[in-house]
GROMACS .gro file of N, CA and C in nm:
model
  486
    1MET      N    1   2.692   2.727  -6.459
    1MET     CA    2   2.620   2.810  -6.405
    1MET      C    3   2.489   2.652  -6.329
    2PRO      N    4   2.489   2.566  -6.399
    2PRO     CA    5   2.438   2.443  -6.341
    2PRO      C    6   2.420   2.398  -6.221
    3VAL      N    7   2.563   2.437  -6.133
    3VAL     CA    8   2.526   2.413  -5.977
    3VAL      C    9   2.417   2.457  -5.945
    4ALA      N   10   2.356   2.642  -5.979
    4ALA     CA   11   2.260   2.710  -5.921
    4ALA      C   12   2.132   2.636  -5.889
    5PRO      N   13   2.073   2.602  -5.994
    5PRO     CA   14   1.909   2.536  -6.032
    5PRO      C   15   1.963   2.398  -5.932
    6LEU      N   16   2.065   2.339  -5.902
    6LEU     CA   17   2.059   2.202  -5.808
    6LEU      C   18   2.059   2.224  -5.678
    7SER      N   19   2.106   2.369  -5.640
    7SER     CA   20   2.138   2.434  -5.499
    7SER      C   21   1.964   2.486  -5.487
    8ARG      N   22   1.938   2.521  -5.583
    8ARG     CA   23   1.812   2.575  -5.569
    8ARG      C   24   1.684   2.488  -5.541
    9ARG      N   25   1.672   2.351  -5.623
    9ARG     CA   26   1.621   2.219  -5.553
    9ARG      C   27   1.629   2.179  -5.401
   10ARG      N   28   1.797   2.166  -5.415
   10ARG     CA   29   1.780   2.089  -5.253
   10ARG      C   30   1.774   2.161  -5.161
   11SER      N   31   1.725   2.350  -5.173
   11SER     CA   32   1.705   2.424  -5.058
   11SER      C   33   1.560   2.416  -5.064
   12ALA      N   34   1.484   2.389  -5.195
   12ALA     CA   35   1.280   2.412  -5.184
   12ALA      C   36   1.282   2.228  -5.113
   13ALA      N   37   1.345   2.183  -5.203
   13ALA     CA   38   1.341   2.009  -5.115
   13ALA      C   39   1.356   1.985  -4.913
   14LEU      N   40   1.474   2.070  -4.883
   14LEU     CA   41   1.507   2.097  -4.772
   14LEU      C   42   1.415   2.151  -4.659
   15ALA      N   43   1.343   2.264  -4.732
   15ALA     CA   44   1.231   2.326  -4.712
   15ALA      C   45   1.055   2.287  -4.672
   16CYS      N   46   1.077   2.219  -4.766
   16CYS     CA   47   0.990   2.102  -4.771
   16CYS      C   48   0.987   2.001  -4.657
   17LEU      N   49   1.075   1.943  -4.662
   17LEU     CA   50   1.117   1.852  -4.550
   17LEU      C   51   1.110   1.885  -4.430
   18ALA      N   52   1.154   2.005  -4.379
   18ALA     CA   53   1.143   2.084  -4.261
   18ALA      C   54   0.968   2.134  -4.264
   19LEU      N   55   0.913   2.180  -4.362
   19LEU     CA   56   0.745   2.202  -4.352
   19LEU      C   57   0.673   2.065  -4.320
   20GLY      N   58   0.743   1.969  -4.362
   20GLY     CA   59   0.625   1.833  -4.350
   20GLY      C   60   0.666   1.785  -4.207
   21LEU      N   61   0.764   1.784  -4.193
   21LEU     CA   62   0.820   1.739  -4.029
   21LEU      C   63   0.740   1.855  -3.884
   22SER      N   64   0.758   2.013  -3.934
   22SER     CA   65   0.728   2.078  -3.826
   22SER      C   66   0.539   2.028  -3.801
   23THR      N   67   0.516   2.026  -3.948
   23THR     CA   68   0.326   2.035  -3.945
   23THR      C   69   0.293   1.859  -3.871
   24ALA      N   70   0.403   1.772  -3.888
   24ALA     CA   71   0.326   1.636  -3.826
   24ALA      C   72   0.387   1.667  -3.693
   25LEU      N   73   0.509   1.708  -3.626
   25LEU     CA   74   0.516   1.720  -3.490
   25LEU      C   75   0.427   1.829  -3.411
   26LEU      N   76   0.341   1.919  -3.524
   26LEU     CA   77   0.270   2.015  -3.439
   26LEU      C   78   0.118   1.946  -3.437
   27SER      N   79   0.034   1.888  -3.527
   27SER     CA   80  -0.058   1.786  -3.554
   27SER      C   81  -0.041   1.656  -3.410
   28GLY      N   82   0.069   1.629  -3.437
   28GLY     CA   83   0.067   1.527  -3.333
   28GLY      C   84   0.070   1.583  -3.150
   29CYS      N   85   0.099   1.695  -3.157
   29CYS     CA   86   0.103   1.761  -3.045
   29CYS      C   87  -0.058   1.809  -3.011
   30ALA      N   88  -0.119   1.821  -3.093
   30ALA     CA   89  -0.268   1.835  -3.088
   30ALA      C   90  -0.341   1.697  -3.038
   31LEU      N   91  -0.290   1.613  -3.094
   31LEU     CA   92  -0.330   1.472  -3.009
   31LEU      C   93  -0.328   1.498  -2.815
   32LEU      N   94  -0.220   1.531  -2.851
   32LEU     CA   95  -0.219   1.525  -2.632
   32LEU      C   96  -0.304   1.614  -2.577
   33GLU      N   97  -0.363   1.696  -2.682
   33GLU     CA   98  -0.425   1.840  -2.601
   33GLU      C   99  -0.605   1.767  -2.588
   34GLY      N  100  -0.654   1.798  -2.535
   34GLY     CA  101  -0.810   1.775  -2.524
   34GLY      C  102  -0.811   1.738  -2.411
   35PRO      N  103  -0.963   1.656  -2.367
   35PRO     CA  104  -0.965   1.599  -2.236
   35PRO      C  105  -0.894   1.536  -2.155
   36GLN      N  106  -0.861   1.611  -2.010
   36GLN     CA  107  -0.783   1.510  -1.885
   36GLN      C  108  -0.885   1.456  -1.812
   37PRO      N  109  -0.820   1.307  -1.821
   37PRO     CA  110  -0.873   1.275  -1.693
   37PRO      C  111  -0.849   1.344  -1.570
   38GLU      N  112  -0.980   1.349  -1.464
   38GLU     CA  113  -1.002   1.408  -1.327
   38GLU      C  114  -0.968   1.269  -1.247
   39THR      N  115  -0.871   1.344  -1.160
   39THR     CA  116  -0.828   1.224  -1.041
   39THR      C  117  -0.938   1.273  -0.931
   40PRO      N  118  -0.995   1.124  -0.912
   40PRO     CA  119  -1.126   1.174  -0.798
   40PRO      C  120  -1.079   1.189  -0.679
   41GLU      N  121  -1.148   1.281  -0.641
   41GLU     CA  122  -1.130   1.367  -0.482
   41GLU      C  123  -1.128   1.245  -0.405
   42ARG      N  124  -0.980   1.244  -0.278
   42ARG     CA  125  -0.988   1.166  -0.230
   42ARG      C  126  -1.070   1.212  -0.098
   43THR      N  127  -1.158   1.121  -0.038
   43THR     CA  128  -1.245   1.162   0.083
   43THR      C  129  -1.199   1.107   0.263
   44GLU      N  130  -1.165   1.155   0.320
   44GLU     CA  131  -1.142   1.082   0.440
   44GLU      C  132  -1.260   0.987   0.525
   45ALA      N  133  -1.175   0.895   0.554
   45ALA     CA  134  -1.303   0.821   0.638
   45ALA      C  135  -1.325   0.876   0.786
   46PRO      N  136  -1.495   0.863   0.792
   46PRO     CA  137  -1.526   0.966   0.945
   46PRO      C  138  -1.485   0.871   1.026
   47ALA      N  139  -1.383   0.939   1.157
   47ALA     CA  140  -1.355   0.871   1.232
   47ALA      C  141  -1.487   0.776   1.355
   48PRO      N  142  -1.487   0.702   1.392
   48PRO     CA  143  -1.564   0.611   1.440
   48PRO      C  144  -1.630   0.742   1.570
   49GLU      N  145  -1.714   0.682   1.593
   49GLU     CA  146  -1.804   0.721   1.695
   49GLU      C  147  -1.776   0.697   1.853
   50THR      N  148  -1.714   0.545   1.843
   50THR     CA  149  -1.703   0.488   1.985
   50THR      C  150  -1.533   0.433   1.885
   51ALA      N  151  -1.424   0.458   1.955
   51ALA     CA  152  -1.338   0.356   1.919
   51ALA      C  153  -1.310   0.219   1.948
   52PRO      N  154  -1.223   0.168   1.826
   52PRO     CA  155  -1.261  -0.027   1.841
   52PRO      C  156  -1.138  -0.010   1.897
   53GLU      N  157  -1.126  -0.136   1.940
   53GLU     CA  158  -1.014  -0.194   2.013
   53GLU      C  159  -0.941  -0.305   1.877
   54PHE      N  160  -0.892  -0.344   1.972
   54PHE     CA  161  -0.787  -0.466   1.948
   54PHE      C  162  -0.854  -0.573   1.976
   55VAL      N  163  -0.855  -0.715   1.892
   55VAL     CA  164  -0.946  -0.837   1.924
   55VAL      C  165  -0.847  -0.923   1.944
   56PRO      N  166  -0.763  -0.970   2.069
   56PRO     CA  167  -0.649  -1.066   2.054
   56PRO      C  168  -0.698  -1.222   2.022
   57GLY      N  169  -0.636  -1.249   1.880
   57GLY     CA  170  -0.698  -1.398   1.881
   57GLY      C  171  -0.771  -1.366   1.760
   58GLY      N  172  -0.835  -1.260   1.733
   58GLY     CA  173  -0.961  -1.248   1.678
   58GLY      C  174  -0.902  -1.237   1.524
   59THR      N  175  -1.004  -1.251   1.423
   59THR     CA  176  -0.984  -1.255   1.292
   59THR      C  177  -0.947  -1.112   1.241
   60ALA      N  178  -0.909  -1.087   1.070
   60ALA     CA  179  -0.867  -0.955   1.031
   60ALA      C  180  -1.004  -0.893   1.058
   61GLU      N  181  -1.138  -0.963   0.983
   61GLU     CA  182  -1.211  -0.908   0.983
   61GLU      C  183  -1.293  -0.814   1.125
   62GLU      N  184  -1.265  -0.899   1.223
   62GLU     CA  185  -1.314  -0.847   1.336
   62GLU      C  186  -1.199  -0.702   1.361
   63ASN      N  187  -1.069  -0.719   1.358
   63ASN     CA  188  -0.985  -0.627   1.417
   63ASN      C  189  -0.974  -0.545   1.249
   64LEU      N  190  -1.009  -0.545   1.175
   64LEU     CA  191  -1.011  -0.411   1.056
   64LEU      C  192  -1.064  -0.301   1.121
   65PRO      N  193  -1.160  -0.243   1.206
   65PRO     CA  194  -1.166  -0.106   1.232
   65PRO      C  195  -1.080  -0.068   1.344
   66TYR      N  196  -0.996  -0.163   1.400
   66TYR     CA  197  -0.867  -0.117   1.503
   66TYR      C  198  -0.781  -0.078   1.384
   67PHE      N  199  -0.759  -0.187   1.297
   67PHE     CA  200  -0.641  -0.132   1.214
   67PHE      C  201  -0.650   0.034   1.143
   68THR      N  202  -0.737   0.018   1.080
   68THR     CA  203  -0.798   0.149   1.040
   68THR      C  204  -0.778   0.279   1.126
   69GLU      N  205  -0.781   0.218   1.270
   69GLU     CA  206  -0.808   0.350   1.352
   69GLU      C  207  -0.666   0.379   1.364
   70VAL      N  208  -0.547   0.245   1.310
   70VAL     CA  209  -0.434   0.278   1.378
   70VAL      C  210  -0.342   0.362   1.263
   71LEU      N  211  -0.389   0.341   1.151
   71LEU     CA  212  -0.362   0.393   1.026
   71LEU      C  213  -0.378   0.527   1.023
   72ARG      N  214  -0.526   0.545   1.101
   72ARG     CA  215  -0.600   0.695   1.135
   72ARG      C  216  -0.522   0.794   1.209
   73THR      N  217  -0.431   0.747   1.335
   73THR     CA  218  -0.367   0.803   1.404
   73THR      C  219  -0.251   0.857   1.379
   74PHE      N  220  -0.217   0.735   1.286
   74PHE     CA  221  -0.087   0.729   1.216
   74PHE      C  222  -0.099   0.875   1.109
   75SER      N  223  -0.132   0.913   1.047
   75SER     CA  224  -0.142   0.992   0.929
   75SER      C  225  -0.201   1.124   0.964
   76ALA      N  226  -0.279   1.093   1.086
   76ALA     CA  227  -0.264   1.268   1.159
   76ALA      C  228  -0.128   1.299   1.253
   77GLY      N  229  -0.040   1.239   1.264
   77GLY     CA  230   0.038   1.249   1.326
   77GLY      C  231   0.163   1.320   1.240
   78ALA      N  232   0.268   1.342   1.268
   78ALA     CA  233   0.416   1.387   1.203
   78ALA      C  234   0.524   1.285   1.135
   79GLU      N  235   0.522   1.168   1.234
   79GLU     CA  236   0.565   1.047   1.173
   79GLU      C  237   0.617   1.072   1.021
   80PRO      N  238   0.766   1.033   0.972
   80PRO     CA  239   0.785   1.012   0.863
   80PRO      C  240   0.684   0.876   0.767
   81VAL      N  241   0.628   0.943   0.651
   81VAL     CA  242   0.561   0.824   0.591
   81VAL      C  243   0.707   0.717   0.516
   82GLN      N  244   0.688   0.656   0.596
   82GLN     CA  245   0.774   0.500   0.552
   82GLN      C  246   0.769   0.445   0.649
   83GLY      N  247   0.848   0.300   0.592
   83GLY     CA  248   0.777   0.154   0.664
   83GLY      C  249   0.814   0.169   0.804
   84ALA      N  250   0.918   0.151   0.849
   84ALA     CA  251   0.997   0.148   0.985
   84ALA      C  252   0.900   0.251   1.079
   85PRO      N  253   0.848   0.360   1.081
   85PRO     CA  254   0.748   0.407   1.146
   85PRO      C  255   0.609   0.349   1.153
   86ILE      N  256   0.579   0.289   1.026
   86ILE     CA  257   0.430   0.252   1.018
   86ILE      C  258   0.428   0.114   1.120
   87VAL      N  259   0.536   0.037   1.054
   87VAL     CA  260   0.503  -0.072   1.106
   87VAL      C  261   0.553  -0.084   1.274
   88GLN      N  262   0.610   0.052   1.366
   88GLN     CA  263   0.630   0.039   1.452
   88GLN      C  264   0.494   0.063   1.502
   89ALA      N  265   0.415   0.179   1.460
   89ALA     CA  266   0.283   0.229   1.463
   89ALA      C  267   0.140   0.119   1.518
   90VAL      N  268   0.206   0.004   1.376
   90VAL     CA  269   0.076  -0.122   1.366
   90VAL      C  270   0.164  -0.199   1.507
   91ALA      N  271   0.294  -0.252   1.488
   91ALA     CA  272   0.331  -0.349   1.637
   91ALA      C  273   0.296  -0.271   1.740
   92ASP      N  274   0.321  -0.185   1.761
   92ASP     CA  275   0.250  -0.112   1.888
   92ASP      C  276   0.133  -0.124   1.950
   93ALA      N  277   0.012  -0.099   1.814
   93ALA     CA  278  -0.095  -0.090   1.871
   93ALA      C  279  -0.140  -0.259   1.906
   94GLY      N  280  -0.060  -0.377   1.890
   94GLY     CA  281  -0.064  -0.470   1.955
   94GLY      C  282  -0.099  -0.598   1.834
   95PHE      N  283  -0.056  -0.549   1.710
   95PHE     CA  284  -0.037  -0.685   1.568
   95PHE      C  285   0.114  -0.774   1.596
   96ASP      N  286   0.087  -0.877   1.513
   96ASP     CA  287   0.238  -0.954   1.559
   96ASP      C  288   0.356  -0.892   1.435
   97ARG      N  289   0.442  -0.835   1.470
   97ARG     CA  290   0.531  -0.811   1.404
   97ARG      C  291   0.583  -0.898   1.276
   98SER      N  292   0.607  -1.044   1.348
   98SER     CA  293   0.658  -1.155   1.220
   98SER      C  294   0.547  -1.144   1.134
   99ALA      N  295   0.416  -1.105   1.142
   99ALA     CA  296   0.329  -1.161   1.055
   99ALA      C  297   0.255  -1.040   0.974
  100MET      N  298   0.372  -0.927   0.959
  100MET     CA  299   0.364  -0.819   0.896
  100MET      C  300   0.481  -0.817   0.715
  101GLN      N  301   0.442  -0.762   0.648
  101GLN     CA  302   0.489  -0.674   0.550
  101GLN      C  303   0.492  -0.555   0.535
  102VAL      N  304   0.587  -0.533   0.472
  102VAL     CA  305   0.607  -0.365   0.447
  102VAL      C  306   0.672  -0.334   0.342
  103SER      N  307   0.638  -0.241   0.222
  103SER     CA  308   0.676  -0.182   0.089
  103SER      C  309   0.861  -0.125   0.122
  104TYR      N  310   0.914  -0.117   0.033
  104TYR     CA  311   1.068  -0.029   0.079
  104TYR      C  312   1.004   0.142   0.081
  105ASP      N  313   1.057   0.192   0.108
  105ASP     CA  314   1.073   0.344   0.132
  105ASP      C  315   1.135   0.380   0.028
  106GLN      N  316   1.196   0.338  -0.053
  106GLN     CA  317   1.238   0.431  -0.167
  106GLN      C  318   1.203   0.328  -0.276
  107SER      N  319   1.200   0.412  -0.451
  107SER     CA  320   1.202   0.286  -0.562
  107SER      C  321   1.358   0.270  -0.554
  108LYS      N  322   1.346   0.140  -0.690
  108LYS     CA  323   1.448   0.146  -0.718
  108LYS      C  324   1.572   0.256  -0.779
  109THR      N  325   1.512   0.350  -0.797
  109THR     CA  326   1.611   0.442  -0.869
  109THR      C  327   1.619   0.549  -0.757
  110ASN      N  328   1.586   0.513  -0.630
  110ASN     CA  329   1.644   0.600  -0.520
  110ASN      C  330   1.593   0.712  -0.503
  111LEU      N  331   1.458   0.668  -0.566
  111LEU     CA  332   1.341   0.827  -0.516
  111LEU      C  333   1.260   0.750  -0.407
  112PRO      N  334   1.221   0.873  -0.399
  112PRO     CA  335   1.143   0.830  -0.259
  112PRO      C  336   0.990   0.791  -0.233
  113ALA      N  337   0.964   0.693  -0.187
  113ALA     CA  338   0.833   0.603  -0.226
  113ALA      C  339   0.715   0.713  -0.209
  114ASP      N  340   0.582   0.724  -0.291
  114ASP     CA  341   0.514   0.770  -0.290
  114ASP      C  342   0.410   0.721  -0.195
  115ASN      N  343   0.410   0.639  -0.195
  115ASN     CA  344   0.327   0.568  -0.070
  115ASN      C  345   0.343   0.427  -0.018
  116ILE      N  346   0.351   0.401   0.111
  116ILE     CA  347   0.390   0.250   0.196
  116ILE      C  348   0.263   0.137   0.238
  117PHE      N  349   0.274   0.048   0.178
  117PHE     CA  350   0.185  -0.051   0.198
  117PHE      C  351   0.242  -0.136   0.324
  118VAL      N  352   0.131  -0.121   0.433
  118VAL     CA  353   0.164  -0.239   0.496
  118VAL      C  354   0.066  -0.349   0.536
  119SER      N  355   0.115  -0.462   0.599
  119SER     CA  356  -0.004  -0.569   0.614
  119SER      C  357   0.048  -0.654   0.690
  120VAL      N  358  -0.058  -0.694   0.787
  120VAL     CA  359  -0.086  -0.816   0.900
  120VAL      C  360  -0.094  -0.961   0.845
  121ARG      N  361  -0.080  -1.080   0.849
  121ARG     CA  362  -0.162  -1.131   0.789
  121ARG      C  363  -0.196  -1.242   0.939
  122ILE      N  364  -0.326  -1.225   0.902
  122ILE     CA  365  -0.399  -1.326   1.006
  122ILE      C  366  -0.470  -1.458   0.934
  123GLY      N  367  -0.439  -1.585   0.995
  123GLY     CA  368  -0.514  -1.625   0.922
  123GLY      C  369  -0.473  -1.653   0.801
  124SER      N  370  -0.537  -1.675   0.704
  124SER     CA  371  -0.555  -1.659   0.582
  124SER      C  372  -0.614  -1.524   0.525
  125ASP      N  373  -0.634  -1.421   0.603
  125ASP     CA  374  -0.691  -1.302   0.520
  125ASP      C  375  -0.550  -1.245   0.577
  126CYS      N  376  -0.583  -1.088   0.547
  126CYS     CA  377  -0.448  -0.979   0.547
  126CYS      C  378  -0.529  -0.857   0.579
  127LEU      N  379  -0.518  -0.821   0.697
  127LEU     CA  380  -0.525  -0.639   0.668
  127LEU      C  381  -0.426  -0.564   0.609
  128ILE      N  382  -0.427  -0.537   0.494
  128ILE     CA  383  -0.354  -0.430   0.375
  128ILE      C  384  -0.399  -0.295   0.382
  129GLY      N  385  -0.272  -0.171   0.440
  129GLY     CA  386  -0.270  -0.057   0.478
  129GLY      C  387  -0.183   0.015   0.375
  130GLN      N  388  -0.230   0.144   0.318
  130GLN     CA  389  -0.217   0.204   0.227
  130GLN      C  390  -0.164   0.341   0.340
  131VAL      N  391  -0.029   0.429   0.309
  131VAL     CA  392  -0.014   0.561   0.370
  131VAL      C  393  -0.001   0.631   0.254
  132VAL      N  394  -0.020   0.753   0.182
  132VAL     CA  395   0.020   0.823   0.056
  132VAL      C  396   0.111   0.949   0.133
  133ALA      N  397   0.232   0.940   0.106
  133ALA     CA  398   0.336   1.042   0.158
  133ALA      C  399   0.269   1.206   0.095
  134GLU      N  400   0.204   1.198  -0.011
  134GLU     CA  401   0.220   1.335  -0.009
  134GLU      C  402   0.087   1.428   0.056
  135ASP      N  403  -0.027   1.301   0.092
  135ASP     CA  404  -0.154   1.396   0.155
  135ASP      C  405  -0.141   1.317   0.298
  136ARG      N  406  -0.091   1.245   0.352
  136ARG     CA  407  -0.127   1.154   0.429
  136ARG      C  408  -0.241   1.102   0.452
  137SER      N  409  -0.279   1.099   0.327
  137SER     CA  410  -0.401   1.004   0.359
  137SER      C  411  -0.412   0.863   0.349
  138PHE      N  412  -0.517   0.770   0.384
  138PHE     CA  413  -0.479   0.629   0.432
  138PHE      C  414  -0.625   0.541   0.367
  139VAL      N  415  -0.510   0.418   0.329
  139VAL     CA  416  -0.681   0.331   0.315
  139VAL      C  417  -0.628   0.194   0.416
  140ALA      N  418  -0.727   0.129   0.434
  140ALA     CA  419  -0.719   0.001   0.501
  140ALA      C  420  -0.819  -0.121   0.428
  141ARG      N  421  -0.809  -0.220   0.438
  141ARG     CA  422  -0.872  -0.328   0.369
  141ARG      C  423  -0.841  -0.473   0.434
  142ASN      N  424  -0.941  -0.547   0.435
  142ASN     CA  425  -0.901  -0.701   0.434
  142ASN      C  426  -0.915  -0.746   0.318
  143GLU      N  427  -0.851  -0.866   0.292
  143GLU     CA  428  -0.799  -0.920   0.135
  143GLU      C  429  -0.780  -1.040   0.187
  144PRO      N  430  -0.771  -1.150   0.134
  144PRO     CA  431  -0.768  -1.264   0.175
  144PRO      C  432  -0.652  -1.246   0.112
  145ALA      N  433  -0.526  -1.374   0.180
  145ALA     CA  434  -0.401  -1.380   0.163
  145ALA      C  435  -0.377  -1.483   0.012
  146VAL      N  436  -0.242  -1.484  -0.044
  146VAL     CA  437  -0.246  -1.490  -0.170
  146VAL      C  438  -0.111  -1.593  -0.142
  147GLY      N  439  -0.078  -1.643  -0.268
  147GLY     CA  440   0.079  -1.694  -0.297
  147GLY      C  441   0.020  -1.854  -0.327
  148PRO      N  442   0.083  -1.978  -0.333
  148PRO     CA  443   0.067  -2.071  -0.372
  148PRO      C  444   0.053  -2.141  -0.195
  149SER      N  445   0.080  -2.081  -0.133
  149SER     CA  446   0.081  -2.140   0.020
  149SER      C  447  -0.032  -2.015   0.072
  150GLY      N  448  -0.083  -1.963   0.033
  150GLY     CA  449  -0.175  -1.864   0.037
  150GLY      C  450  -0.153  -1.801   0.201
  151ASP      N  451   0.011  -1.783   0.241
  151ASP     CA  452   0.069  -1.694   0.300
  151ASP      C  453   0.105  -1.516   0.277
  152ILE      N  454   0.094  -1.489   0.172
  152ILE     CA  455   0.155  -1.360   0.141
  152ILE      C  456   0.059  -1.231   0.099
  153CYS      N  457   0.064  -1.132   0.176
  153CYS     CA  458  -0.046  -1.043   0.175
  153CYS      C  459   0.002  -0.921   0.044
  154LEU      N  460   0.131  -0.893   0.034
  154LEU     CA  461   0.175  -0.819  -0.060
  154LEU      C  462   0.236  -0.840  -0.133
  155ILE      N  463   0.244  -0.875  -0.286
  155ILE     CA  464   0.291  -0.933  -0.403
  155ILE      C  465   0.420  -0.852  -0.345
  156GLY      N  466   0.512  -0.936  -0.425
  156GLY     CA  467   0.646  -0.853  -0.461
  156GLY      C  468   0.761  -0.839  -0.346
  157GLU      N  469   0.866  -0.840  -0.397
  157GLU     CA  470   0.972  -0.790  -0.292
  157GLU      C  471   0.939  -0.691  -0.189
  158THR      N  472   0.939  -0.754  -0.051
  158THR     CA  473   0.916  -0.632   0.034
  158THR      C  474   1.018  -0.609   0.150
  159ALA      N  475   1.026  -0.516   0.225
  159ALA     CA  476   1.144  -0.463   0.326
  159ALA      C  477   1.153  -0.596   0.409
  160PRO      N  478   1.293  -0.604   0.446
  160PRO     CA  479   1.270  -0.666   0.581
  160PRO      C  480   1.216  -0.546   0.709
  161ILE      N  481   1.169  -0.660   0.782
  161ILE     CA  482   1.108  -0.560   0.913
  161ILE      C  483   1.243  -0.668   1.020
  162GLY      N  484   1.264  -0.501   1.138
  162GLY     CA  485   1.371  -0.584   1.197
  162GLY      C  486   1.302  -0.583   1.342
   0.00000   0.00000   0.00000
């Protein structure tokens, strides 16, 4: 009968190990609980009182109100939030398609993009827009171009524009 005490010791050791592991795992869960960060509420930019106009040959700063209105109009529409329709809307508004960059419609894991970035380089500045797929909200900004030659608006690989 010497086997029985060894068996009891093993059972007791396994029970202690299981208890220790469950305590560690459950206390780890407690670390995940606690205050959750709050996502700021998106506020929609107010529509301008007078419709902005495209300034041919104008600077990015001069054309930012018009670019913003183009994205506002697109966001209010029913076109899918994808690169081609956004580029088409910006090009139809008078911006130079050859000066544009746009992000991809899908991630590298073939998931739909959460948002699409579009840009238009005007001189050494960029009009950069973002349209969010989930709620069709948008943001438009004027930022300096980047890169060694100062001719890039969106960093990283961008989708081809046809």
